Short mmCIF file of C-alpha atoms and ligand atoms in Angstrom, two decimals:
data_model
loop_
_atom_site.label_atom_id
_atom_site.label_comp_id
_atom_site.label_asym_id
_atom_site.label_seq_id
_atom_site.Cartn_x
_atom_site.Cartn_y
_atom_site.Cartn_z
CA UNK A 244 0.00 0.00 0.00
CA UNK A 245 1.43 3.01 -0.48
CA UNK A 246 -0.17 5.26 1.79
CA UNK A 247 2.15 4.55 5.17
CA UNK A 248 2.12 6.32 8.30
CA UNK A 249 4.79 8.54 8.51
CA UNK A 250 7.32 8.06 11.34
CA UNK A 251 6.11 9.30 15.00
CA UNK A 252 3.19 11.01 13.42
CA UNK A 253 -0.18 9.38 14.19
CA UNK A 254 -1.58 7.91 11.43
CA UNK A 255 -4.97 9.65 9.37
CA UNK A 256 -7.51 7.66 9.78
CA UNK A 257 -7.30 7.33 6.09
CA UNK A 258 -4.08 5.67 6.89
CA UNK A 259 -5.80 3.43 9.42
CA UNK A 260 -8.87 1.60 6.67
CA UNK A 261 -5.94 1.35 3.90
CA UNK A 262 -4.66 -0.93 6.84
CA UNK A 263 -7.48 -2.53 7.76
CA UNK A 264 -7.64 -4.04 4.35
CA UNK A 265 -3.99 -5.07 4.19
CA UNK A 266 -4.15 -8.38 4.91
CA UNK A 267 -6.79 -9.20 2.48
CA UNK A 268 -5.09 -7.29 0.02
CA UNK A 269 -1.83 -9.71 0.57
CA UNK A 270 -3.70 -12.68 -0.50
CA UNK A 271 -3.74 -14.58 -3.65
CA UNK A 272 -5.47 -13.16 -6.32
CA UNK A 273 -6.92 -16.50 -6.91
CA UNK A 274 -8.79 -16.42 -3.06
CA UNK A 275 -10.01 -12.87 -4.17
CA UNK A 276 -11.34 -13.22 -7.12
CA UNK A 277 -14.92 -15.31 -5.79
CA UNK A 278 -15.33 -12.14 -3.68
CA UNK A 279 -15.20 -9.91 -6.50
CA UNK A 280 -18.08 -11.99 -8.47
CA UNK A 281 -21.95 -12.66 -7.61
CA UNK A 282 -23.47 -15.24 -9.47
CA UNK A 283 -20.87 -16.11 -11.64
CA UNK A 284 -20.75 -12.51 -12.57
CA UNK A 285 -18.52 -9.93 -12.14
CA UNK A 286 -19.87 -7.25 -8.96
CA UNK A 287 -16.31 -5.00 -8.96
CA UNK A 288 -13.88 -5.16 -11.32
CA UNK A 289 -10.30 -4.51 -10.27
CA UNK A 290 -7.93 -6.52 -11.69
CA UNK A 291 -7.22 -7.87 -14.77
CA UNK A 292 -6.49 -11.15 -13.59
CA UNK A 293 -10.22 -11.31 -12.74
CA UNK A 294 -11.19 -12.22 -16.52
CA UNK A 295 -10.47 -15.46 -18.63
CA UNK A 296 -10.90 -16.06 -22.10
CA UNK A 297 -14.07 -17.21 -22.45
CA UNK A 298 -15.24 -13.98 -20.67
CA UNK A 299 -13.18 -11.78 -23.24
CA UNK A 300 -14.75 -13.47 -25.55
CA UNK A 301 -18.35 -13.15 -24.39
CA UNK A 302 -17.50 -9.01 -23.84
CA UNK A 303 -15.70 -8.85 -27.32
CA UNK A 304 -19.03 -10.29 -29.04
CA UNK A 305 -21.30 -7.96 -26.84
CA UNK A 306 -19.13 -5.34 -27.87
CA UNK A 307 -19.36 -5.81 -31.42
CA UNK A 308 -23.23 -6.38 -31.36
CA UNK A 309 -23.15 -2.87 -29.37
CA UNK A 310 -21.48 -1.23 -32.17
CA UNK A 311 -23.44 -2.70 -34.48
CA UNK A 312 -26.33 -1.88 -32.88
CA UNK A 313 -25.26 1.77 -32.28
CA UNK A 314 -25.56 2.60 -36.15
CA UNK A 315 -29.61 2.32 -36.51
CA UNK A 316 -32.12 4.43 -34.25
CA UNK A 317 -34.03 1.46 -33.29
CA UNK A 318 -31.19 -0.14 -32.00
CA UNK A 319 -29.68 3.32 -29.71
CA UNK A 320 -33.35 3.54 -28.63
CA UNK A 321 -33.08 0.05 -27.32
CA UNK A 322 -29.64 0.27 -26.28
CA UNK A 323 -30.52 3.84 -24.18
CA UNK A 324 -33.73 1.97 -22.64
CA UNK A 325 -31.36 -0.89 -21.08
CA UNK A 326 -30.07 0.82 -18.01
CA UNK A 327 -32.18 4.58 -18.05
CA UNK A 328 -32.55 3.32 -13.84
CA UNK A 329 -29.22 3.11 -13.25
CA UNK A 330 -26.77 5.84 -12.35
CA UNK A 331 -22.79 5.75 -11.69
CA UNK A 332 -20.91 8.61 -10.26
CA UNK A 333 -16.95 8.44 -11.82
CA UNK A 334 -14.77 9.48 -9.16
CA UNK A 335 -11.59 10.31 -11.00
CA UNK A 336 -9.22 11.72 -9.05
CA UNK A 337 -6.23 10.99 -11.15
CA UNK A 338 -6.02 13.08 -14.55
CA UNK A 339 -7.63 11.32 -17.48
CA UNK A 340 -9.00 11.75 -20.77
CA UNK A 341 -9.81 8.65 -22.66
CA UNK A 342 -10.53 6.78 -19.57
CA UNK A 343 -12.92 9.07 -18.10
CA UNK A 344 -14.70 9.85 -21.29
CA UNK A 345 -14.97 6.18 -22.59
CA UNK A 346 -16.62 5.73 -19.53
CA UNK A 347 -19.19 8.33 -19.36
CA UNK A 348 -19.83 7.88 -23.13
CA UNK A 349 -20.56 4.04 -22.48
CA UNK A 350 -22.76 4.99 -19.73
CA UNK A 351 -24.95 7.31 -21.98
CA UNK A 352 -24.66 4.65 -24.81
CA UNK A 353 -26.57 2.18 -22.18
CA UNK A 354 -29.10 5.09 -20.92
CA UNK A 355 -26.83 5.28 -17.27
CA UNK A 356 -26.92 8.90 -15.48
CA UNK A 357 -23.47 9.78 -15.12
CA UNK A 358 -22.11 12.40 -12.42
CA UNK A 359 -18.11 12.87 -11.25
CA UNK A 360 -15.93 13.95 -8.81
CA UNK A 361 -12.55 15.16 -10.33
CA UNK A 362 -10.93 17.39 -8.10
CA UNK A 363 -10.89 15.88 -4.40
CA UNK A 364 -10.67 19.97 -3.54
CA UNK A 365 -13.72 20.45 -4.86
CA UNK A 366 -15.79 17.83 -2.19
CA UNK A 367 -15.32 17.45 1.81
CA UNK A 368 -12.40 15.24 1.45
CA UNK A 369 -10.82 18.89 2.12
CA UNK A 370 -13.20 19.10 5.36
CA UNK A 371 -11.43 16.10 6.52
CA UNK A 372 -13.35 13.18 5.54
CA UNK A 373 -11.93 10.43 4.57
CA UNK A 374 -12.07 8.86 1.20
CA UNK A 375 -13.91 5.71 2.64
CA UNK A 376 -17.12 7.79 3.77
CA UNK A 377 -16.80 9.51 0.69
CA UNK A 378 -17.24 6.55 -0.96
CA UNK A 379 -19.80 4.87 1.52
CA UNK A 380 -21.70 8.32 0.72
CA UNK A 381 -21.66 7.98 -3.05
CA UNK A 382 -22.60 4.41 -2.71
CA UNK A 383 -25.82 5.66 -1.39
CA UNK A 384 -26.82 8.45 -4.22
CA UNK A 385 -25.93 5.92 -7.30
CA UNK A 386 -25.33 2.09 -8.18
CA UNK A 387 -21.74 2.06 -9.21
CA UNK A 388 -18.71 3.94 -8.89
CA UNK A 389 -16.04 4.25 -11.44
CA UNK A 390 -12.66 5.09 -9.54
CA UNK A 391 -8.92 6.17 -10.38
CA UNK A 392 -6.79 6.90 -7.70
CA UNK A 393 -2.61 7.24 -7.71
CA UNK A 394 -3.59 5.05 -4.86
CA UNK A 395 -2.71 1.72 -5.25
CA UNK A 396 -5.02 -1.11 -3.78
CA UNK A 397 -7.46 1.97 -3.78
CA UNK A 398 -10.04 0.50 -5.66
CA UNK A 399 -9.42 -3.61 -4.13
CA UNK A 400 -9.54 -2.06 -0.69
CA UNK A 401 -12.93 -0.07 -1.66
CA UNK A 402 -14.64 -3.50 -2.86
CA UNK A 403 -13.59 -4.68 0.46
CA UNK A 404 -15.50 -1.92 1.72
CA UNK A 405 -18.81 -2.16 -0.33
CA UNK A 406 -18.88 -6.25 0.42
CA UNK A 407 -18.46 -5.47 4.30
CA UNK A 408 -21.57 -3.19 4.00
CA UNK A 409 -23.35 -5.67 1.79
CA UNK A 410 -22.68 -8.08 4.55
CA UNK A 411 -24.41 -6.21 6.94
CA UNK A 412 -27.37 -5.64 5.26
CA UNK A 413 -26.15 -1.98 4.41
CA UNK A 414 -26.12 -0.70 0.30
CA UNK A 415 -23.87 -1.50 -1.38
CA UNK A 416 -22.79 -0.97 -5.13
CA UNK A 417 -20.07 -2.44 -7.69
CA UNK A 418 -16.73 -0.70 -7.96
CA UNK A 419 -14.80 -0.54 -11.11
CA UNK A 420 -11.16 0.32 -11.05
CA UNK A 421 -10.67 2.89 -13.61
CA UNK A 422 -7.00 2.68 -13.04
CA UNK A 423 -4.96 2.57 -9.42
CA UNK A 424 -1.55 3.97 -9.22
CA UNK A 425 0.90 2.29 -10.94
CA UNK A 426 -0.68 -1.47 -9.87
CA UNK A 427 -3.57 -2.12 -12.47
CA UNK A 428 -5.71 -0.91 -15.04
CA UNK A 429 -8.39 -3.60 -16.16
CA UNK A 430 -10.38 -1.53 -18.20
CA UNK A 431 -7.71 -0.98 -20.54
CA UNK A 432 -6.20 -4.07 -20.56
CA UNK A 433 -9.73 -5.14 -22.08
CA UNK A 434 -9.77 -2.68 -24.46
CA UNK A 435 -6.18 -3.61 -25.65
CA UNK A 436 -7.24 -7.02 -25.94
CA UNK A 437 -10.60 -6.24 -28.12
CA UNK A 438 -8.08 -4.20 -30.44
CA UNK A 439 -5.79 -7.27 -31.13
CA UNK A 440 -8.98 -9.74 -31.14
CA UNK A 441 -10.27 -7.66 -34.14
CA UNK A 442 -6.86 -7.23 -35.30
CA UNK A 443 -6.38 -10.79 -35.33
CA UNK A 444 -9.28 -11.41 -37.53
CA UNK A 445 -7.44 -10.09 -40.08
CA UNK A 446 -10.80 -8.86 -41.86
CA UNK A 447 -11.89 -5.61 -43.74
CA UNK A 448 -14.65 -3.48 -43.49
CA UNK A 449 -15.49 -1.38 -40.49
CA UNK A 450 -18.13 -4.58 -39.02
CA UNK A 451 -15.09 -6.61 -40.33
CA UNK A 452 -17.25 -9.95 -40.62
CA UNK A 453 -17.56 -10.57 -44.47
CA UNK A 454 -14.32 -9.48 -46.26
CA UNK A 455 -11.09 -11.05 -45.26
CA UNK A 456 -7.75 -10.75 -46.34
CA UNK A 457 -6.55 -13.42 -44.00
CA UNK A 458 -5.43 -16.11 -46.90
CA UNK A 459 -3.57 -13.15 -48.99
CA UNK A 460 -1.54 -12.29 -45.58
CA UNK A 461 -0.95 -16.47 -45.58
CA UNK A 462 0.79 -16.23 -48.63
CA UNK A 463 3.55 -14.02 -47.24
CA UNK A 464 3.49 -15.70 -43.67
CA UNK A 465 2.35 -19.34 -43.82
CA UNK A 466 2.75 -19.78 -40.14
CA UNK A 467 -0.22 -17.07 -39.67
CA UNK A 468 -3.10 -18.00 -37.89
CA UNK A 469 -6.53 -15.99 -36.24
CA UNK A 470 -6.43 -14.98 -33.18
CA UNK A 471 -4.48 -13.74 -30.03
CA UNK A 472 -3.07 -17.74 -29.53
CA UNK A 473 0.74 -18.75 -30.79
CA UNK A 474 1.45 -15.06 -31.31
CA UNK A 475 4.71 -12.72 -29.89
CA UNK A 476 3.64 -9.32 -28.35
CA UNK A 477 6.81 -6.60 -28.01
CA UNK A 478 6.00 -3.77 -25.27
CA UNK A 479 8.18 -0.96 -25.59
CA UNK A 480 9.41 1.47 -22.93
CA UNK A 481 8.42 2.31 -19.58
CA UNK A 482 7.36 -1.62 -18.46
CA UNK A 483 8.15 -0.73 -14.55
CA UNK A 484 6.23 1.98 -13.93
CA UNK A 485 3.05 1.33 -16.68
CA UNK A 486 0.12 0.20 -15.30
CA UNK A 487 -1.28 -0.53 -18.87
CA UNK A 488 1.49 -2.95 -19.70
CA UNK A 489 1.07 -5.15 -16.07
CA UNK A 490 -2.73 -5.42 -16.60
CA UNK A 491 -2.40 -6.33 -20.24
CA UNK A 492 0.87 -8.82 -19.85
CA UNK A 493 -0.84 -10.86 -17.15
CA UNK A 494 -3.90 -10.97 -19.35
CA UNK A 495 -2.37 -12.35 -22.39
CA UNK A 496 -0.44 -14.95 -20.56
CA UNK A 497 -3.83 -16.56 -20.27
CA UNK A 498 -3.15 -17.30 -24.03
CA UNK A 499 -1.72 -20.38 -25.62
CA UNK A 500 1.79 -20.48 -27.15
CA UNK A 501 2.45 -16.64 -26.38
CA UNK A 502 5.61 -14.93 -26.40
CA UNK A 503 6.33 -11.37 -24.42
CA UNK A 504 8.96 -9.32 -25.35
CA UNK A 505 10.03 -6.24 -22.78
CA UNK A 506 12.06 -4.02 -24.83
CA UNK A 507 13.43 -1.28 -22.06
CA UNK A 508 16.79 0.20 -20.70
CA UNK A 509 17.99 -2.38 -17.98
CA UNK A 510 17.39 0.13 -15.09
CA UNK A 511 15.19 -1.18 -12.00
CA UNK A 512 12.48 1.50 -12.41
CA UNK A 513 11.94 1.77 -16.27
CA UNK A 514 12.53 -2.36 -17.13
CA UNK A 515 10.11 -5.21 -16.00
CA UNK A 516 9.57 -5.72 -12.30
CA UNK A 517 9.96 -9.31 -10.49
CA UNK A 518 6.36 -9.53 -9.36
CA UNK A 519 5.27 -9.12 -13.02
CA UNK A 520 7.73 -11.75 -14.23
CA UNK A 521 7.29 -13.84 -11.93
CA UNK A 522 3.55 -14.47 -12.53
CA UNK A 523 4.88 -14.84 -16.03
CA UNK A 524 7.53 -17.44 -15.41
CA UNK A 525 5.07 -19.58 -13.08
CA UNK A 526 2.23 -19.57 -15.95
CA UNK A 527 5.45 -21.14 -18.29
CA UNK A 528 4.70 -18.29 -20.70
CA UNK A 529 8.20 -17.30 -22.89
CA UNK A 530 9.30 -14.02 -22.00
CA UNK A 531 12.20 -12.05 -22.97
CA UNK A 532 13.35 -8.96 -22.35
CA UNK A 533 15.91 -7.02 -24.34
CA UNK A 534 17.03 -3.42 -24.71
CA UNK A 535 16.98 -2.60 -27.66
CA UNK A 536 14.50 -3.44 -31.49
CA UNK A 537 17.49 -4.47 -32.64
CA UNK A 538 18.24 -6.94 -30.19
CA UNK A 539 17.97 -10.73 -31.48
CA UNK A 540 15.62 -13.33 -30.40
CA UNK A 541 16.24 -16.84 -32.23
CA UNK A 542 18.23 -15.24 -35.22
CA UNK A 543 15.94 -12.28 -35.80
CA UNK A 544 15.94 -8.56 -34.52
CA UNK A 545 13.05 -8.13 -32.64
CA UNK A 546 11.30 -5.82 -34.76
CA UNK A 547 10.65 -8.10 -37.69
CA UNK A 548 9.80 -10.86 -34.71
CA UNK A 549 6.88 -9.04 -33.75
CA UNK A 550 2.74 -9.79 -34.14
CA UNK A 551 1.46 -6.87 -32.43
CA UNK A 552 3.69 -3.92 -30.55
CA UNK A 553 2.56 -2.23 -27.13
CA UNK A 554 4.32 1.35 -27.40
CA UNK A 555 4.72 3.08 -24.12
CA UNK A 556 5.44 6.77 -22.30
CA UNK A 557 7.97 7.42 -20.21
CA UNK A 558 6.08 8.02 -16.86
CA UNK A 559 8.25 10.92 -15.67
CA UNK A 560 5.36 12.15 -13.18
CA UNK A 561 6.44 9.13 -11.30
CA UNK A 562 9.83 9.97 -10.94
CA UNK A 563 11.85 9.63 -7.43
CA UNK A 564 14.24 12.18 -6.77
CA UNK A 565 17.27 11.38 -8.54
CA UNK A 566 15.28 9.63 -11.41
CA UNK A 567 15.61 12.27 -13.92
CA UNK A 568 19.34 12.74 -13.80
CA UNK A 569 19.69 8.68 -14.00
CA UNK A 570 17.54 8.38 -17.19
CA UNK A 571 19.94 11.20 -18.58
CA UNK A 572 22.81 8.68 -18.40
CA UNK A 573 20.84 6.26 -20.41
CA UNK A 574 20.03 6.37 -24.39
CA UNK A 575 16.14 6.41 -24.22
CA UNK A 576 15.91 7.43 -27.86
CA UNK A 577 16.14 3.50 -28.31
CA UNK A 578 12.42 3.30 -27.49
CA UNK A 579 10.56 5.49 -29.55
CA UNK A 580 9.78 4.02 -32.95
CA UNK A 581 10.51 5.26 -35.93
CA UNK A 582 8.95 5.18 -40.13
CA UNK A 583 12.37 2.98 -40.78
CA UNK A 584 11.61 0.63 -37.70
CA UNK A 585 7.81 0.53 -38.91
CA UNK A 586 9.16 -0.57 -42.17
CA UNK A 587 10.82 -3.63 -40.95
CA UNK A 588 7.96 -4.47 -39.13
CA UNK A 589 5.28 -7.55 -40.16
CA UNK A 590 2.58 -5.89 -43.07
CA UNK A 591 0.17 -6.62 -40.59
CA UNK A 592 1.45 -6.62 -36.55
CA UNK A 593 -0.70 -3.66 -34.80
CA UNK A 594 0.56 -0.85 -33.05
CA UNK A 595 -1.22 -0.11 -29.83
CA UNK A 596 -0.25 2.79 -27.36
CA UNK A 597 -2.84 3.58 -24.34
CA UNK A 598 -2.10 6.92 -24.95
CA UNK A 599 -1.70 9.80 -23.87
CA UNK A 600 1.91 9.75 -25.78
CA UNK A 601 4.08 12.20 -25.17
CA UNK A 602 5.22 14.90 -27.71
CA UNK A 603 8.01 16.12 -25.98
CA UNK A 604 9.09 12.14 -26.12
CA UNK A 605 7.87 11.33 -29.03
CA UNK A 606 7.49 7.27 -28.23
CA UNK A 607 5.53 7.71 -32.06
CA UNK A 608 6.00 10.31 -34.03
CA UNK A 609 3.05 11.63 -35.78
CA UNK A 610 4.28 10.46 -39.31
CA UNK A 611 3.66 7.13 -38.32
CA UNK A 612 -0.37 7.62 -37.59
CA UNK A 613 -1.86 6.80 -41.32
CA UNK A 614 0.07 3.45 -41.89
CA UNK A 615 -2.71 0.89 -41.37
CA UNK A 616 -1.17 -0.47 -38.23
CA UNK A 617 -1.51 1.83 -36.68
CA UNK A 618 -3.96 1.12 -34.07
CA UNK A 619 -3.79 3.71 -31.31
CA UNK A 620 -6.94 5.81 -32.51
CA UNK A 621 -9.32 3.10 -33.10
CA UNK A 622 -7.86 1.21 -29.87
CA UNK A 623 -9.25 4.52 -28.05
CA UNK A 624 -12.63 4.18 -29.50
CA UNK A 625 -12.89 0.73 -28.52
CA UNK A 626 -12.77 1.37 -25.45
CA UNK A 627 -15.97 2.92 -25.62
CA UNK A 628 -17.11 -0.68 -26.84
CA UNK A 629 -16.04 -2.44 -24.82
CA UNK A 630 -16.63 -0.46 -21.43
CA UNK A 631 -20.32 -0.45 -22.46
CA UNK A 632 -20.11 -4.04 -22.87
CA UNK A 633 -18.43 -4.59 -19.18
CA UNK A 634 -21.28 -2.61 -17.75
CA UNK A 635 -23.91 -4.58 -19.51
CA UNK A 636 -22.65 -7.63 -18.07
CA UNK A 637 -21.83 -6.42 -14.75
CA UNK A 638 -25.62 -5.35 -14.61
CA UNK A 639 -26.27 -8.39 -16.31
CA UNK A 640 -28.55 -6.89 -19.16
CA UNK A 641 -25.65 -8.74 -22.19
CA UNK A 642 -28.04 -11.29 -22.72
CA UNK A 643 -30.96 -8.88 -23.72
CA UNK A 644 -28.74 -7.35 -25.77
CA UNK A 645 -27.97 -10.62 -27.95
CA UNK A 646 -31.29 -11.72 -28.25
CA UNK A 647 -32.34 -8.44 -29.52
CA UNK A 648 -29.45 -8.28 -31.63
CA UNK A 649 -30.62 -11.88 -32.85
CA UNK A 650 -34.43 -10.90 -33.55
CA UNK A 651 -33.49 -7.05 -35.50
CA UNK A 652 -30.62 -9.02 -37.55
CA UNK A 653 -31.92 -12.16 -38.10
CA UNK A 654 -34.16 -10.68 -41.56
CA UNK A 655 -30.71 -9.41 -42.50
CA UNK A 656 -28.98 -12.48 -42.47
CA UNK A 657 -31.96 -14.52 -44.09
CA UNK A 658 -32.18 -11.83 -46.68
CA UNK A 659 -28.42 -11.95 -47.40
CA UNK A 660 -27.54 -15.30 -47.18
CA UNK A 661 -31.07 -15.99 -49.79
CA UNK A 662 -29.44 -13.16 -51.78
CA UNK A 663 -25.75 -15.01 -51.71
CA UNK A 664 -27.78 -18.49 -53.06
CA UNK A 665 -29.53 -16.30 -55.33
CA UNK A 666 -26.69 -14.75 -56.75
CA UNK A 667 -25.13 -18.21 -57.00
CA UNK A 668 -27.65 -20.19 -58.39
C1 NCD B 971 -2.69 5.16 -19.20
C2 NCD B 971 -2.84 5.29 -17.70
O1 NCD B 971 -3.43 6.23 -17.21
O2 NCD B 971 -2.33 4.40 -17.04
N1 NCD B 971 -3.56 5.91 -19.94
C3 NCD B 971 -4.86 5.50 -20.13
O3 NCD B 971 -5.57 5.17 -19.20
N2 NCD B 971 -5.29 5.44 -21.40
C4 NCD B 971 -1.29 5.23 -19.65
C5 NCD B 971 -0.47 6.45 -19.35
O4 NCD B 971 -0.87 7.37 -18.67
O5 NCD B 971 0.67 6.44 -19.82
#
C-alpha cells in the first residue's frame, strides 16, 4: 500500500482503513477473485487477472453487437432503454482523458446517469473526511462507482469496503477500477485485448465480418493463424512503472503459445519488475526482455519478430528524486519508434499505445499515424465498446442485448444469405 504512516506522526484515519484491508489485500489473487463476483458474474472489477478467455470473448461479441447496434435508431433507442434506472458517479481523481470519457460515453450509450468527482478539492475530502465515507456516501446516491486513484489497492480495498456493508445488510454498489496507481488498469487491458482480437481477424470493413484478407496475408506468412493464440507481443518502454502494460501482460499470458517481449533500458524502475515476471515465469509463458528493437531473439531482430507492438510513455510524473538525472545517463531514444523501424515491421502486426503519448518524447511520431497499423486511434474508441459491454454484463442486461441483436438481424442475415444463393444459383 502506499499510503504509510509517517514516522512518530499518528496515522490519518485514512491511513488506518488502507490498513485494515492489508491483509486481504496480501492474499492470492486466486482467493479474491470469488469475492469480487456474484453469481458467476462480475460485482467490482479490479484486476485484470479477474477475466479469462471465455469472458473476453463473451465481452468482445457484446461489444461488437453494441457497435453494431449503435448505427440504426431502433437499436440506440433500445440500447438507451437498457439501463435509463441506473446511475454511476466516476470518481476520477487521477487526470484522465480517454478513460474518463470512454466511460461516461458508455454509460450514456446504455441510458446510465453519469455524475463525477474530479478534483478531491472540490468535495469534503478537504473538510477532513476520509475517502472511505466519501465513498460509503456515493454508494448511497448511485449504483456504481467508477474510480482512479494514484492510490494503489485503492479500488481492491474499496470492494472490500462495499462487500463489508453488503454483509451487513447496508447498500452496497459495484466498484470498477478505472486505473490505481501504478498497480492495475483492467479496463484498458480489455480494451487492448478487443483491439488485437479484431486485429487478429485479419478482416476488412469497419463490421469486419464478411471481407477477409486473411489467406492473402498467408501467402507471405504461412505460419499465420486468427487470433491472439501462438502469437509474440513486443511492449516498448516504460514496463516498470506502466500500469497498462502489467494489466495487459498478465492478461495475455492466459493465451496459448504466447511470447512477451520487454524491450526497455535495464534500469530497475523503467525495465520489467519481479512480481510481473514472476507471474509470467510460473504460468510457463516465454518471455524475454531485451534493450533494444534491434536486439535478437532466435536469429531475428526483434522488430521483424513481432505480431502486435505495445508502445509506451515514459512516466516521468512518477519519478523519485534522482530519477531524472539517471535516465539522462541512459540512451532512451532506443524506445521510440521510428517510419524505418515501422518498415521492418510484419505488413500486418498492430501498433497499440494507451495513450496519452508524449510529444516532448515522441514514443511515435506523428508520421507514423496513417500506416494501417496503426492502431492507437481506433484502440481509443474501442474502449468505448467495450466499457459499455463490461457494464452490460456487470448489470447483467448482455443477454438482452444478444437476443435483440438476434431478432433485428436475423431478416438481415436470411435476406443476405437468400441473396448469396440467389446470386449463385
Ligand atoms: C494510461 C494510464 O493512465 O495508465 N492511460 C490511459 O488510461 N489510457 C497510460 C499512461 O498514462 O501512460
Amino acid at each position: 500500500m502506499s499510503s504509510q504512516p509517517i514516522a512518530n506522526q499518528p496515522p490519518t484515519q485514512d491511513e488506518l482503513d488502507l490498513l485494515n484491508y492489508q491483509s486481504r489485500i496480501e492474499r492470492p489473487v486466486k482467493m479474491k477473485i470469488p469475492e469480487l463476483e456474484r453469481n458467476e458474474r462480475l460485482r467490482h472489477v479490479i484486476f485484470s487477472g479477474q477475466f479469462t478467455v471465455d469472458m473476453l470473448e463473451d465481452l468482445a461479441d457484446t461489444a461488437d453487437k453494441i457497435r453494431v447496434l449503435s448505427k440504426s435508431r431502433s437499436g440506440q433507442d433500445f440500447l438507451l432503454s437498457l439501463l435509463h434506472h441506473k446511475r454511476a458517479m466516476l470518481y476520477f481523481t487521477q487526470p484522465s482523458t480517454r478513460t474518463f470519457l470512454s466511460f461516461m460515453a458508455a454509460c450514456q450509450i446504455l441510458g446510465i446517469t453519469c455524475n463525477e468527482v474530479r478534483d478531491p478539492t472540490t468535495s469534503s475530502e478537504t473538510k477532513g473526511e476520509t475517502r472511505f465515507d466519501s465513498l460509503r456516501m456515493f454508494s448511497s446516491y448511485f449504483d456504481l462507482i467508477i474510480m482512479r486513484s494514484k492510490l494503489a489497492k485503492l479500488a481492491e480495498s474499496c470492494a472490500y469496503l462495499m462487500n463489508d456493508l453488503e454483509s451487513s445488510g447496508n447498500r452496497s454498489v459495484p466498484i470498477i477500477n478505472a486505473g490505481s496507481g501504478a498497480d492495475q488498469h483492467p479496463t484498458q487491458a480489455l480494451l487492448d485485448i478487443y483491439t488485437l482480437q479484431r486485429s487478429f481477424q485479419f478482416a476488412e470493413g469497419k463490421t469486419s465480418t464478411v471481407a477477409t484478407r486473411f489467406e492473402e496475408l498467408r501467402r507471405n506468412y504461412p505460419e499465420l493463424s486468427k487470433g491472439l493464440t501462438n502469437k509474440v507481443y513486443g511492449f516498448c518502454g516504460d514496463i516498470g512503472r506502466g500500469r497498462t502494460v502489467r494489466s495487459l501482460a498478465s492478461l495475455l499470458s492466459k493465451y496459448e503459445g504466447v511470447t512477451l517481449i520487454f524491450i526497455a533500458p535495464n534500469d530497475p524502475t523503467l525495465a520489467l519488475r519481479d512480481d510481473l515476471r514472476k507471474l509470467l515465469l510460473d504460468r510457463g509463458v516465454k518471455t524475454l526482455e531485451v534493450e533494444s528493437f534491434d536486439d535478437s531473439v532466435d536469429g531475428v531482430p526483434v522488430i521483424e519478430s513481432l505480431d502486435a507492438l505495445y508502445m509506451t510513455r515514459i512516466q516521468k510524473e512518477h519519478n523519485a528524486p534522482g530519477d531524472a538525472e539517471k535516465f539522462a545517463t541512459i540512451d532512451l531514444s532506443r524506445y521510440k519508434l521510428t517510419a524505418n523501424l515501422v518498415a521492418r515491421m510484419k505488413k500486418y502486426a498492430p501498433i497499440l499505445h494507451p495513450f496519452p503519448r508524449d510529444q516532448h518524447f515522441g514514443e511515435i511520431p506523428p508520421e507514423i499515424d496513417d500506416d494501417p497499423r496503426a492502431m492507437y486511434f481506433r484502440q481509443a474508441r474501442n474502449g468505448m465498446w467495450i466499457r459499455s459491454a463490461l457494464l452490460a454484463s456487470v448489470f447483467g442486461v448482455d443477454h438482452q442485448i444478444a437476443r435483440f441483436f438476434h431478432d433485428e438481424y436475423s431478416e438481415w442475415h436470411h435476406y443476405n444469405e437468400d441473396a448469396a444463393s440467389a446470386s449463385t444459383a
